[in-house]
Coordinates of C-alpha atoms and ligand atoms in Angstrom, one line a residue:
X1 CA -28.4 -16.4 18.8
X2 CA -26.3 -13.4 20.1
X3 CA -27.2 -11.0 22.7
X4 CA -25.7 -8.4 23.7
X5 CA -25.9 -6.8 26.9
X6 CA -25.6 -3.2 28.3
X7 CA -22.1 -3.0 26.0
X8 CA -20.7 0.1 27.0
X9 CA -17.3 1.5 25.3
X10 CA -15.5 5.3 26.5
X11 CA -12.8 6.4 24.8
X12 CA -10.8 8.4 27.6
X13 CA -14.0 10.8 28.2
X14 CA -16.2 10.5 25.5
X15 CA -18.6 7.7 25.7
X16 CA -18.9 6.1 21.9
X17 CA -21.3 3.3 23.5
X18 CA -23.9 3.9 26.4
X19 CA -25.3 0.3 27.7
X20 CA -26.6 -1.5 24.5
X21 CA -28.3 -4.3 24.9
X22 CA -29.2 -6.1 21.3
X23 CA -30.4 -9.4 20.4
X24 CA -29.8 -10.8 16.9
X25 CA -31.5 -14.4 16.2
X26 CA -30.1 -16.9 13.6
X27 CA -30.5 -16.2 10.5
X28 CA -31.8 -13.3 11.2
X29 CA -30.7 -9.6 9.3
X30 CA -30.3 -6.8 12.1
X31 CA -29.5 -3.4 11.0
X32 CA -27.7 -0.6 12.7
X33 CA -28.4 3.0 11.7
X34 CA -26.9 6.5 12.9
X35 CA -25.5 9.3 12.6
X36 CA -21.5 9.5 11.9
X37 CA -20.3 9.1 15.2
X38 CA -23.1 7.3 17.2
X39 CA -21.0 4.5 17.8
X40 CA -21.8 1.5 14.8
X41 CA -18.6 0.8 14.3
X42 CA -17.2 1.1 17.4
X43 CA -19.9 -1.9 18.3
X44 CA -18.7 -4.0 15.5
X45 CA -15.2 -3.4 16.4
X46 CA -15.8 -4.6 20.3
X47 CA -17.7 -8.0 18.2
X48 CA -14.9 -8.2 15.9
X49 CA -12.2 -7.9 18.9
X50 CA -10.2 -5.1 16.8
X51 CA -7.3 -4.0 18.8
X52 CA -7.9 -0.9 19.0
X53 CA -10.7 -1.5 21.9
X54 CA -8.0 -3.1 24.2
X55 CA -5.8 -0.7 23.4
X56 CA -8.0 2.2 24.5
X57 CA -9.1 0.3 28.1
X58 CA -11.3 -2.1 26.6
X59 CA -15.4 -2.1 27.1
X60 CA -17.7 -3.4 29.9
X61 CA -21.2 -5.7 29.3
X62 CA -21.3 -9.0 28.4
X63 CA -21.8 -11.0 25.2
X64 CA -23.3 -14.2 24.4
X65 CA -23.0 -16.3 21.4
X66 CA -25.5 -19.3 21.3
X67 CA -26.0 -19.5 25.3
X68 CA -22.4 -19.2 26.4
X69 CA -20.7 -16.0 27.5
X70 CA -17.8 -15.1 24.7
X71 CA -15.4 -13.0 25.7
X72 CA -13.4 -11.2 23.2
X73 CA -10.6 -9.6 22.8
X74 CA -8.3 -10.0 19.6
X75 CA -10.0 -10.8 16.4
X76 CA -8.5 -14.2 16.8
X77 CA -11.2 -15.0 19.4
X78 CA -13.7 -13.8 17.4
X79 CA -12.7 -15.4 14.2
X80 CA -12.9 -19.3 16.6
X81 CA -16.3 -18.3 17.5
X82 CA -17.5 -17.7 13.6
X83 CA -17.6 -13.9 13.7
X84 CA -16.4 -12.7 10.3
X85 CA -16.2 -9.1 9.6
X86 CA -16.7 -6.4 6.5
X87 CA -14.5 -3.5 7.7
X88 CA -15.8 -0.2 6.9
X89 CA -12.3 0.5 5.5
X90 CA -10.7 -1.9 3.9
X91 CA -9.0 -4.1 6.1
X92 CA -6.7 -5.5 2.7
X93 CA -2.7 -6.3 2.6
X94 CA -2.2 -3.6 -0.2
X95 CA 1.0 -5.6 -1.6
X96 CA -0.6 -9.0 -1.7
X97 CA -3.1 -10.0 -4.6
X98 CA -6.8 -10.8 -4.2
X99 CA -6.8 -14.6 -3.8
X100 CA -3.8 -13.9 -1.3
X101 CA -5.7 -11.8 0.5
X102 CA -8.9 -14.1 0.2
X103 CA -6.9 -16.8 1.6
X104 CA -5.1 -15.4 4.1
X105 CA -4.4 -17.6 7.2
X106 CA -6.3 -20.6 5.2
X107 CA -4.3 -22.0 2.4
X108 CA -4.2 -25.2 1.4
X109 CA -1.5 -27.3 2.3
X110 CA 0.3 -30.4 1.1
X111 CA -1.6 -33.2 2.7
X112 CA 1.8 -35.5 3.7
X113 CA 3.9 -32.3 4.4
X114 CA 1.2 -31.3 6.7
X115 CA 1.3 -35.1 8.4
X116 CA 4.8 -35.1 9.0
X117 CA 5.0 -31.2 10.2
X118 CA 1.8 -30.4 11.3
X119 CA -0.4 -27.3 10.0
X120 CA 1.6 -24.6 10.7
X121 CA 4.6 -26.2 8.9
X122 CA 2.8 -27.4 6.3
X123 CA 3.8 -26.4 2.6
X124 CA 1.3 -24.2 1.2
X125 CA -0.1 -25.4 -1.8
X126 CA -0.4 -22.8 -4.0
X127 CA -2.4 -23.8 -7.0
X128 CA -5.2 -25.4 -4.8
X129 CA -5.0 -21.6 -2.7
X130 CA -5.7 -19.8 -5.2
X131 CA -8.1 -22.1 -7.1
X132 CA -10.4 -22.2 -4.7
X133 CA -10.1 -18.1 -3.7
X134 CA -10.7 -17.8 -7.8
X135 CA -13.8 -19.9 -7.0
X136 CA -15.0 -17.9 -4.1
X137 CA -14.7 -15.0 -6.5
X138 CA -16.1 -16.7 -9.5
X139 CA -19.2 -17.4 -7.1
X140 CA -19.6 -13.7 -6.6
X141 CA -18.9 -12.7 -10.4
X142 CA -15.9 -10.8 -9.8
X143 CA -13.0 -11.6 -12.1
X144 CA -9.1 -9.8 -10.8
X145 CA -5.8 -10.9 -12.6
X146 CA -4.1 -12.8 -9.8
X147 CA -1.0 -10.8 -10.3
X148 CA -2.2 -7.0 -9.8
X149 CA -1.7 -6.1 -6.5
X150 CA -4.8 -5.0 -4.4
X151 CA -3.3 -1.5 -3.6
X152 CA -3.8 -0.9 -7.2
X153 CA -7.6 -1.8 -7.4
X154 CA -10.7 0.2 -7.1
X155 CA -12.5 0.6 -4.0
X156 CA -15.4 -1.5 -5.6
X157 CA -13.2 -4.6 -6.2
X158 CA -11.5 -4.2 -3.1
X159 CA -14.9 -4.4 -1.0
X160 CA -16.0 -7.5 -2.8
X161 CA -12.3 -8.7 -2.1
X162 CA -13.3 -8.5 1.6
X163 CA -16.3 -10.0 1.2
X164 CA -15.0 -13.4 -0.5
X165 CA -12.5 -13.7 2.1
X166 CA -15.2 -13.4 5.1
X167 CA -17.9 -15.8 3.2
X168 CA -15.2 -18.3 2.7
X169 CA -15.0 -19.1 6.7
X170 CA -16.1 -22.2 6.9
X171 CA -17.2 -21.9 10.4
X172 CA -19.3 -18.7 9.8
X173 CA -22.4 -17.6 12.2
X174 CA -22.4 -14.2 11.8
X175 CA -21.1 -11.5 9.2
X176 CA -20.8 -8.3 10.6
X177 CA -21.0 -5.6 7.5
X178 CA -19.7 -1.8 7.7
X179 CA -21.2 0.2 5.3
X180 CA -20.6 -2.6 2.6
X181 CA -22.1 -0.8 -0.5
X182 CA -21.0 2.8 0.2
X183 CA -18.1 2.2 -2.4
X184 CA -20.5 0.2 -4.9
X185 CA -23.1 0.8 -7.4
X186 CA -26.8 -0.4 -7.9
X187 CA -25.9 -3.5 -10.0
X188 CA -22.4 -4.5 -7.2
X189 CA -25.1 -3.5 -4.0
X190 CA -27.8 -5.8 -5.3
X191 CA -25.5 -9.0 -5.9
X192 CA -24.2 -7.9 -2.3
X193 CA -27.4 -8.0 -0.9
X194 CA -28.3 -10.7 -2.5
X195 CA -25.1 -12.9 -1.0
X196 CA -26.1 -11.2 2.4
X197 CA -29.9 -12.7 1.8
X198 CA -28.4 -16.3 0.9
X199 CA -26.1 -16.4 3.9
X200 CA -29.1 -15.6 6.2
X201 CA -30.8 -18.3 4.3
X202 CA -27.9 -20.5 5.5
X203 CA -28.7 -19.4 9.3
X204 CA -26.2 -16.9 9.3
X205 CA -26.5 -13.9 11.4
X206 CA -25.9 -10.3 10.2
X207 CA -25.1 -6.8 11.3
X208 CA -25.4 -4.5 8.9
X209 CA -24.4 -1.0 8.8
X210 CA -25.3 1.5 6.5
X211 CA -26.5 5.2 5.6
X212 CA -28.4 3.8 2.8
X213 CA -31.7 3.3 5.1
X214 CA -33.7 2.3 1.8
X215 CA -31.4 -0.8 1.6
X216 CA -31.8 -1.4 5.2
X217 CA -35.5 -1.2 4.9
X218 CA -35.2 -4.1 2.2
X219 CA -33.0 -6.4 3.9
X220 CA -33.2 -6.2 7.6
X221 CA -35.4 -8.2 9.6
X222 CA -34.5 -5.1 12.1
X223 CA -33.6 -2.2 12.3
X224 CA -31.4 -0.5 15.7
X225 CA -31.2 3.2 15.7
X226 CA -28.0 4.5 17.5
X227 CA -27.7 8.0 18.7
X228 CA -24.7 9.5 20.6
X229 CA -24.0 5.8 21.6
X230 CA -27.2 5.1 23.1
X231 CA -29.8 3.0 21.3
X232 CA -32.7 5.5 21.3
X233 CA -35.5 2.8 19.1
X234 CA -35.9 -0.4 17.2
X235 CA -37.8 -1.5 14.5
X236 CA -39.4 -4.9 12.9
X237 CA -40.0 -5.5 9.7
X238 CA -42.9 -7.6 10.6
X239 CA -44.2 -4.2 11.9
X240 CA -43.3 -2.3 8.3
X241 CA -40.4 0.1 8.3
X242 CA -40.9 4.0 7.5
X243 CA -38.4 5.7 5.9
X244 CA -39.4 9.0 7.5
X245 CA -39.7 7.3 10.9
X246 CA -36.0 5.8 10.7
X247 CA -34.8 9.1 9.1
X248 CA -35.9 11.3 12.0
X249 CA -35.0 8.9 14.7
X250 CA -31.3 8.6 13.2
X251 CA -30.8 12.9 13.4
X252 CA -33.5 13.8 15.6
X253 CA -35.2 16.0 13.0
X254 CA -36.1 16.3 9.4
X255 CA -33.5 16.8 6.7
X256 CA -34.3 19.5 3.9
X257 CA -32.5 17.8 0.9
X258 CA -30.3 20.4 -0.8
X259 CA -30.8 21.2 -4.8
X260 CA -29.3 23.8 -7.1
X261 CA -31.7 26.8 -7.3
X262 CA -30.0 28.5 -10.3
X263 CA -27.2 27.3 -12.3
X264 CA -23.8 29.6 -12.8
X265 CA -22.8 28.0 -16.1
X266 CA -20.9 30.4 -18.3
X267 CA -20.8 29.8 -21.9
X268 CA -17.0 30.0 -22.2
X269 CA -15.1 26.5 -21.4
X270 CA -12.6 26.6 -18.3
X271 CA -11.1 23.4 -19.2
X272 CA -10.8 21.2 -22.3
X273 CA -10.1 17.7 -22.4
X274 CA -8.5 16.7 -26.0
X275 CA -8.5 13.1 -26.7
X276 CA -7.6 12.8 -22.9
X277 CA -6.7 9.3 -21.5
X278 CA -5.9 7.9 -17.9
X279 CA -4.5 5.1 -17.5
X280 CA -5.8 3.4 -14.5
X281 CA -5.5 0.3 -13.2
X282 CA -9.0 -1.1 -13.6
X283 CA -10.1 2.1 -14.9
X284 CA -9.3 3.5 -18.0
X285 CA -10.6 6.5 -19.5
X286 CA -9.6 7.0 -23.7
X287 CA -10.4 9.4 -26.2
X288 CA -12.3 12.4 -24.1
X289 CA -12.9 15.4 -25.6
X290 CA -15.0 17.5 -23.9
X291 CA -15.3 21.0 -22.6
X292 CA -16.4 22.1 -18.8
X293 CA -18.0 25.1 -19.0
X294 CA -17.1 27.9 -16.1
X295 CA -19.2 27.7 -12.8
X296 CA -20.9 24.7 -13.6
X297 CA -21.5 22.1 -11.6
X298 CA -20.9 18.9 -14.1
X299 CA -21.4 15.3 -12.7
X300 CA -19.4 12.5 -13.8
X301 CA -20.9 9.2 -13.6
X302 CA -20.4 5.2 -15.2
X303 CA -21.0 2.1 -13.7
X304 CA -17.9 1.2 -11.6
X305 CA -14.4 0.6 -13.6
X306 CA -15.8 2.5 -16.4
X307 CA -14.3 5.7 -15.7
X308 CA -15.9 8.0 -13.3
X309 CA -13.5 7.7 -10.7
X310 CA -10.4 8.5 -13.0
X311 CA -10.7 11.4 -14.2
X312 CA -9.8 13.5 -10.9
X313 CA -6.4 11.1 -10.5
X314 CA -5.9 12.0 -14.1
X315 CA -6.3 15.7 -14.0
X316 CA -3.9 16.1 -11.2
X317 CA -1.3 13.4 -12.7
X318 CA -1.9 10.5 -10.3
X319 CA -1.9 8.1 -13.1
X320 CA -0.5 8.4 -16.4
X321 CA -2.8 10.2 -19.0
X322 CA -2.2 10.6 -22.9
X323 CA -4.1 13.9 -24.7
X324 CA -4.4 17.4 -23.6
X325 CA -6.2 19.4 -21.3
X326 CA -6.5 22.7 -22.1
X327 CA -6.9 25.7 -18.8
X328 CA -8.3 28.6 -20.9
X329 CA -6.4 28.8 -23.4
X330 CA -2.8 27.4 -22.0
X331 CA -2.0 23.7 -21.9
X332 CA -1.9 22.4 -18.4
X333 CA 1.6 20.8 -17.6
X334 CA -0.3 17.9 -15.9
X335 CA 2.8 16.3 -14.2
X336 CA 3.6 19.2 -12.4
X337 CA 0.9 18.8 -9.3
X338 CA 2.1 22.1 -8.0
X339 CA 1.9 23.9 -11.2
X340 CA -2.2 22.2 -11.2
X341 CA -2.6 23.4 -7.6
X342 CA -1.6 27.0 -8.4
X343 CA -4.2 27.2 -10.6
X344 CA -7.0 26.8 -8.3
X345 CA -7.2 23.0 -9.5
X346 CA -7.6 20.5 -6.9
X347 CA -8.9 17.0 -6.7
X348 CA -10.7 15.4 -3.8
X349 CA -10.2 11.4 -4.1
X350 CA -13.2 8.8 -2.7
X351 CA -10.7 6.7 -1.1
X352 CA -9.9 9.5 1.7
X353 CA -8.2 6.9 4.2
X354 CA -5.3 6.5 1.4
X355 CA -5.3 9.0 -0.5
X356 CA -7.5 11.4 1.3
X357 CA -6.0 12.1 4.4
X358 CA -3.2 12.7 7.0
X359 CA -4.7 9.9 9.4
X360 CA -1.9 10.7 12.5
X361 CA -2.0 14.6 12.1
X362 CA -4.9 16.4 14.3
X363 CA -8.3 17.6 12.0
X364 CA -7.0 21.5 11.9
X365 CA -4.0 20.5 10.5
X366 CA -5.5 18.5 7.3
X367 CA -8.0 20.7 7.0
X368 CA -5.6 23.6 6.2
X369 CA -2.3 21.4 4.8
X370 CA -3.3 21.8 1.0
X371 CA -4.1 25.3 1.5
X372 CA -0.5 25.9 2.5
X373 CA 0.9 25.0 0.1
X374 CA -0.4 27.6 -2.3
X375 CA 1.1 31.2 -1.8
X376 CA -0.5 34.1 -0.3
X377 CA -3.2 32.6 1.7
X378 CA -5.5 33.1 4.9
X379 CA -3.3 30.8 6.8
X380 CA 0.4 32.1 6.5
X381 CA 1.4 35.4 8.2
X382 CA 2.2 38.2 5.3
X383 CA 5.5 38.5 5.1
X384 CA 7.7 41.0 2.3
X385 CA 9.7 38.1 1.8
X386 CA 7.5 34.8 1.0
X387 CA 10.0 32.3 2.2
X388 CA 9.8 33.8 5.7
X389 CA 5.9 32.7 5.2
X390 CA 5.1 31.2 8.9
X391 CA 1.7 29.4 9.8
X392 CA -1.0 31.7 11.0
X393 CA -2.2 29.6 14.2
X394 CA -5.1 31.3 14.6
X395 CA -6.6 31.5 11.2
X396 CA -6.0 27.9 10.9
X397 CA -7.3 27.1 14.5
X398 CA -10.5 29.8 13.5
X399 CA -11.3 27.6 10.2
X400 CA -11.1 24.2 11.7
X401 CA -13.7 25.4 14.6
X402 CA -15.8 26.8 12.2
X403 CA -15.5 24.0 9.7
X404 CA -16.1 21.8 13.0
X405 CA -19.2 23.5 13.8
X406 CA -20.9 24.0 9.6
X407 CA -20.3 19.8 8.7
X408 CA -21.2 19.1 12.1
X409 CA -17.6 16.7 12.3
X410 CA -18.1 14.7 16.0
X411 CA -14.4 15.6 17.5
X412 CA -12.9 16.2 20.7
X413 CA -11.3 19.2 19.5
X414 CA -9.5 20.2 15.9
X415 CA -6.1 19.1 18.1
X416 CA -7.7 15.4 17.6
X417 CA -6.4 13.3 15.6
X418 CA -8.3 12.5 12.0
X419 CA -7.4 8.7 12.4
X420 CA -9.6 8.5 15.7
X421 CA -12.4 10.0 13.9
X422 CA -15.5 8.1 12.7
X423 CA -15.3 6.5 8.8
X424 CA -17.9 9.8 8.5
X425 CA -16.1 12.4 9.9
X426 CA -13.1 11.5 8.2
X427 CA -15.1 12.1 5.0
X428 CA -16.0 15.7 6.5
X429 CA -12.2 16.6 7.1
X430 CA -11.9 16.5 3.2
X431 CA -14.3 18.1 2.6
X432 CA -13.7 20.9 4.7
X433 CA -9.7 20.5 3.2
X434 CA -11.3 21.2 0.1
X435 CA -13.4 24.4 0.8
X436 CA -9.9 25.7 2.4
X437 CA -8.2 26.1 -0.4
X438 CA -11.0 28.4 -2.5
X439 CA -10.3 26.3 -5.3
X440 CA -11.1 27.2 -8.7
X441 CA -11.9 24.0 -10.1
X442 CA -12.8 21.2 -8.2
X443 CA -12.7 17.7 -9.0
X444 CA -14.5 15.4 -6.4
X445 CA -14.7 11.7 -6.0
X446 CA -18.1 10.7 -4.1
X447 CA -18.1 13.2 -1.5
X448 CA -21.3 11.9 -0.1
X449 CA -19.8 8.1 0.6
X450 CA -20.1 6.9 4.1
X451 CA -21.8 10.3 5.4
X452 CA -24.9 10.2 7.6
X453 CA -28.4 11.5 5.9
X454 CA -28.0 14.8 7.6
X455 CA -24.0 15.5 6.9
X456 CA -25.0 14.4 2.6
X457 CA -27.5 17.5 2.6
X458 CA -24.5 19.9 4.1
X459 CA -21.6 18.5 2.0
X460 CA -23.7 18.9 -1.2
X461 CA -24.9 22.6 0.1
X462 CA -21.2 23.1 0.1
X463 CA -20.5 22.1 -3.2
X464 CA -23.4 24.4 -4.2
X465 CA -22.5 27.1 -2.1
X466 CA -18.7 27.2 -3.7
X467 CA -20.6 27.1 -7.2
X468 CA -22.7 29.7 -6.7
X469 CA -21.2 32.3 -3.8
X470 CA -17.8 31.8 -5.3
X471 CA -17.6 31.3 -9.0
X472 CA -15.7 27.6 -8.8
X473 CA -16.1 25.2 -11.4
X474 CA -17.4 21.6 -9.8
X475 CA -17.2 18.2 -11.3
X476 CA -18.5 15.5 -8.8
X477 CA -17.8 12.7 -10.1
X478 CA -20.5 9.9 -8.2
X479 CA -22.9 7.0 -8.7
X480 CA -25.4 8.7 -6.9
X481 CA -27.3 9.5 -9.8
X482 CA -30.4 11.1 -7.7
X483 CA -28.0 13.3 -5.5
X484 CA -26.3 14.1 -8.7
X485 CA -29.9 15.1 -10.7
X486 CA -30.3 17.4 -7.7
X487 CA -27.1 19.3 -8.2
X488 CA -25.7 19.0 -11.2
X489 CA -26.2 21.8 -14.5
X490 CA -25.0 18.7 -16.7
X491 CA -23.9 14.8 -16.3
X492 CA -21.5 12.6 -18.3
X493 CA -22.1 9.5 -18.7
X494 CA -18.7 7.4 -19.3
X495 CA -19.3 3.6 -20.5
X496 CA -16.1 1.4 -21.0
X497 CA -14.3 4.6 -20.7
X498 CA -15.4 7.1 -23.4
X499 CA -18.1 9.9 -23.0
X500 CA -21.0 7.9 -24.0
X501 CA -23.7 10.7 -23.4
X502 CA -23.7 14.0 -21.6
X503 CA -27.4 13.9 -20.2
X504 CA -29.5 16.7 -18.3
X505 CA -30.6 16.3 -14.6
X506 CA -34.0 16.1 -16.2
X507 CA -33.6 12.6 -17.9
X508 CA -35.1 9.7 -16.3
X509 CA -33.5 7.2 -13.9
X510 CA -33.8 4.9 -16.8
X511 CA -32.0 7.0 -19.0
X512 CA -29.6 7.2 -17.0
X513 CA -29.0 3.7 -16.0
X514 CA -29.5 2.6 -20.0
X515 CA -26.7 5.2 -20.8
X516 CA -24.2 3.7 -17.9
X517 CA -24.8 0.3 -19.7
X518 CA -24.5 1.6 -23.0
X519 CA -27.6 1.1 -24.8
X520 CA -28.8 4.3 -26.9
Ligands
ATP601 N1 -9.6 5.1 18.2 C1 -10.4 6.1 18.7 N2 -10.0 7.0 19.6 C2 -10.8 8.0 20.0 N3 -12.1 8.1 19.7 C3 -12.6 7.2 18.9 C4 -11.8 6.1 18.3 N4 -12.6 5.4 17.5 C5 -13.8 6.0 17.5 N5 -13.8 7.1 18.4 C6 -15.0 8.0 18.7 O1 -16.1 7.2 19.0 C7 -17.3 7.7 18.5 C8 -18.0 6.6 17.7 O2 -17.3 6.3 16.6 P1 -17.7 5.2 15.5 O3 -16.6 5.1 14.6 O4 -18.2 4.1 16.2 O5 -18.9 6.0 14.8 P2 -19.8 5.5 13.6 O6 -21.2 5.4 14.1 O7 -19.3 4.2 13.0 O8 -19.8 6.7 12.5 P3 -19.6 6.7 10.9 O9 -21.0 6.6 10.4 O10 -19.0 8.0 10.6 O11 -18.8 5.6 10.5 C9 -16.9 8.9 17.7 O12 -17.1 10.1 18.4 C10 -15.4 8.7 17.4 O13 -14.7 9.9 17.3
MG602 MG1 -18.4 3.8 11.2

């Protein structure tokens, strides 16, 4: 059993954590919900003993693991008393391969190498390492070519890369996850779930955080409600959860949930994919031809590795592509990212921590950097002479606030850095990068992963407000197939990386999910 009591974190004034006191039991499933911000992984990080809580003057309360007072304070500590942890951003060496990663600070060694120089001199053996992180995978159905490094892997891969390595503690009590399935689909969340619900079986304790308050209904055996750090309810699934109940408690009201009232779709194409390829690793798209249609909002979806994700990194010449895509009626030089950004094209990745973001510049600054690079914007003082171009302070400064203010981004100020922001937030800051620039087409990657229930119904406002207030072209490119029903004029359904249907928001869920599987 693990209690926690009156844990309270401050990070130089702000207070992320006000006195929580939490008790999990073994075996038992305890689920965290909030708003971005409220301080969920701020309390898994103090459990986890993640440096950056020393670093920033530490916390104060006390936790117990299994009577005894644990104190914590490098994940080191944590790890000796069975505390494994599911980071909310992937906590992966990029340059090392899965079963590296997976067996990171636990490789088998030569048993007579390891008598005569003890463990930490041992020689690694390297066949037995990796056969038994291949098993650890195998037992979670993943399959990843030992020699691709994980910097080159989807986000979906790379969680259940994560998750092998935490499950394969021997030692584990309890698994702390961050917003585990944000990156993955239905099929990935449910073989997640289920791992979560055989390690609890095992007497396993869990944490889990997530948005997805459906799946927390499922499988928690409780659910804690976090609100500006302070814990403001709990529920027992002995007592039967309510969605609406949770919902409220986690924003302190009702959310409207945003839908598109009348579609802009013109019936002459903006763009035109040609026998278009990307060449991804892990996700491959060959052979499109299609044709977005201007003001549309088109969705983009296919079970994970089957495309959806590369088409943005294609479009703006992240990967290598093969084809054509056609602007009007002028082929787009697609290795020329300038060229693409001068033309009102820009691409908004899912994986905003790598991709995504300037994590040690302040919010205003990544809010407005893509915007400055195009010419003759809000942001640059009008000069004759466009080299002389300097940055407008106060433009930038007045768009950050307001941005600040529309998404609702939880910062000290837009002079804050973006890296000390909540997982959330972070996802806000692109957002609001995105609406900067007035783009005329605008690819987007799951802009609804990782945001709370409230901040999902403002982002996907946005995306209809650019739509229909200012004439952009929007491909969303998700596996949220009800969020994209709700918005979209039209969605594409990719299956092993060619168009395998273009459906209407109308079709049925099963539609849908028969079409990502690709059955007729
Ligand atoms: N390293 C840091 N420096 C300064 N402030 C921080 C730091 N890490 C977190 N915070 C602040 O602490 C608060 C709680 O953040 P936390 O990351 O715990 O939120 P969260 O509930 O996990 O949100 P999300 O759902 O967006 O992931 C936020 O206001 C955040 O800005
Ligand atoms: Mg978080």
């Amino acid at each position: 059993m693990i209690i926690l009591k009156n844990i309270s974190k401050k990070f130089g004034n702000h207070t992320a954590l006000n006195s929580i006191s939490l008790t999990i039991g073994e075996g038992e499933i305890h689920g965290i919900a909030g708003a971005n911000g409220s301080g969920k992984s701020t309390l898994l990080n103090i459990l986890f003993g993640n440096p950056v809580i020393r670093n920033t003057g530490g916390y104060s309360g006390d936790i117990f693991i299994h009577g005894r007072k644990a104190v914590i304070h490098i994940p080191k500590s944590s790890s000796d008393y069975g505390i494994g942890m599911i980071h909310q951003e992937f906590a992966l060496i990029p340059d090392m391969s899965a079963d590296e990663n997976i067996a990171l600070c636990r490789e088998k060694t030569y048993a007579l190498t390891e008598k005569i120089f003890g463990k930490n001199f041992a020689l690694i053996d390297r066949r037995r390492t990796r056969d038994a992180a291949n098993h650890i995978m195998e037992s979670l159905g993943i399959h990843i070519e030992s020699n691709l490094r994980v910097a080159h892997l989807p986000v979906n891969l790379k969680q259940f890369i994560a998750i092998a390595r935490e499950i394969s503690k021997e030692n584990l009590s309890l698994l702390m996850l961050d917003e585990p399935t944000s990156a993955l689909n239905r099929n990935d969340s449910e073989m997640l779930l289920n791992t979560v619900k055989k390690l609890s079986q095992k007497c396993c304790s869990v944490l889990y955080v997530s948005h997805r308050i459906e799946e927390m209904m499922n499988i928690c055996d409780a659910i804690t409600v976090l609100r500006d750090g302070k814990n403001i309810a709990q529920y027992h699934k002995k007592d039967e959860f309510d969605l609406d109940t949770i919902s409220t408690a986690i924003v302190g009201e009702r959310t409207v949930k945003a839908v598109r009232k009348a579609s802009q779709r013109g019936s002459h194409p903006v763009m035109t994919f040609k026998n278009f390829s990307v060449n991804m690793p892990h996700e491959q798209i060959s052979d499109l031809t299609m044709e977005i249609f201007r003001g549309e909002i088109l969705g983009v979806t296919s079970l994970s590795g089957h495309g959806k994700s590369a088409l943005g990194y294609g479009v703006t010449g992240f990967y290598e592509t093969g084809g054509q895509v056609i602007l009007e009626n002028e082929k787009l030089d697609i290795a020329d990212s300038r060229n693409t950004l001068s033309k009102g094209i820009l691409f908004i990745p899912e994986d905003r921590r790598e991709k995504g973001l300037l994590l040690s510049q302040s919010v205003m600054k990544n809010m407005v950097f893509t915007a400055l690079q195009t010419s003759d914007n809000y942001y640059l003082h009008r000069f004759p002479l466009p080299f002389l171009s300097l940055i407008h302070h106060k433009n930038c400064r007045k768009y950050a606030e307001d941005s600040v203010e529309k998404f609702g981004i939880n910062c000290r100020s837009v002079h804050q850095k973006t890296g000390e922001l909540s997982g959330g937030n972070q996802q806000k800051v692109c957002i609001a990068r995105a609406c900067a620039v007035n783009p005329e087409i605008l690819f987007i990657s799951e802009p609804t992963r990782g945001v709370d229930i409230r901040a999902k119904e403002i982002i996907l406002e946005t995306l209809l407000d650019i739509s229909e207030n200012f004439g952009a072209t929007v491909i969303i490119s998700s596996g949220e197939i009800e969020e994209l029903k709700r918005v979209c004029d039209r969605i594409a359904v990719l299956y092993k990386g060619k168009l395998f249907a273009v459906l209407s928001p109308e079709h049925s869920d099963k539609v849908f999910f028969q079409a990502m599987s690709g059955m007729a």
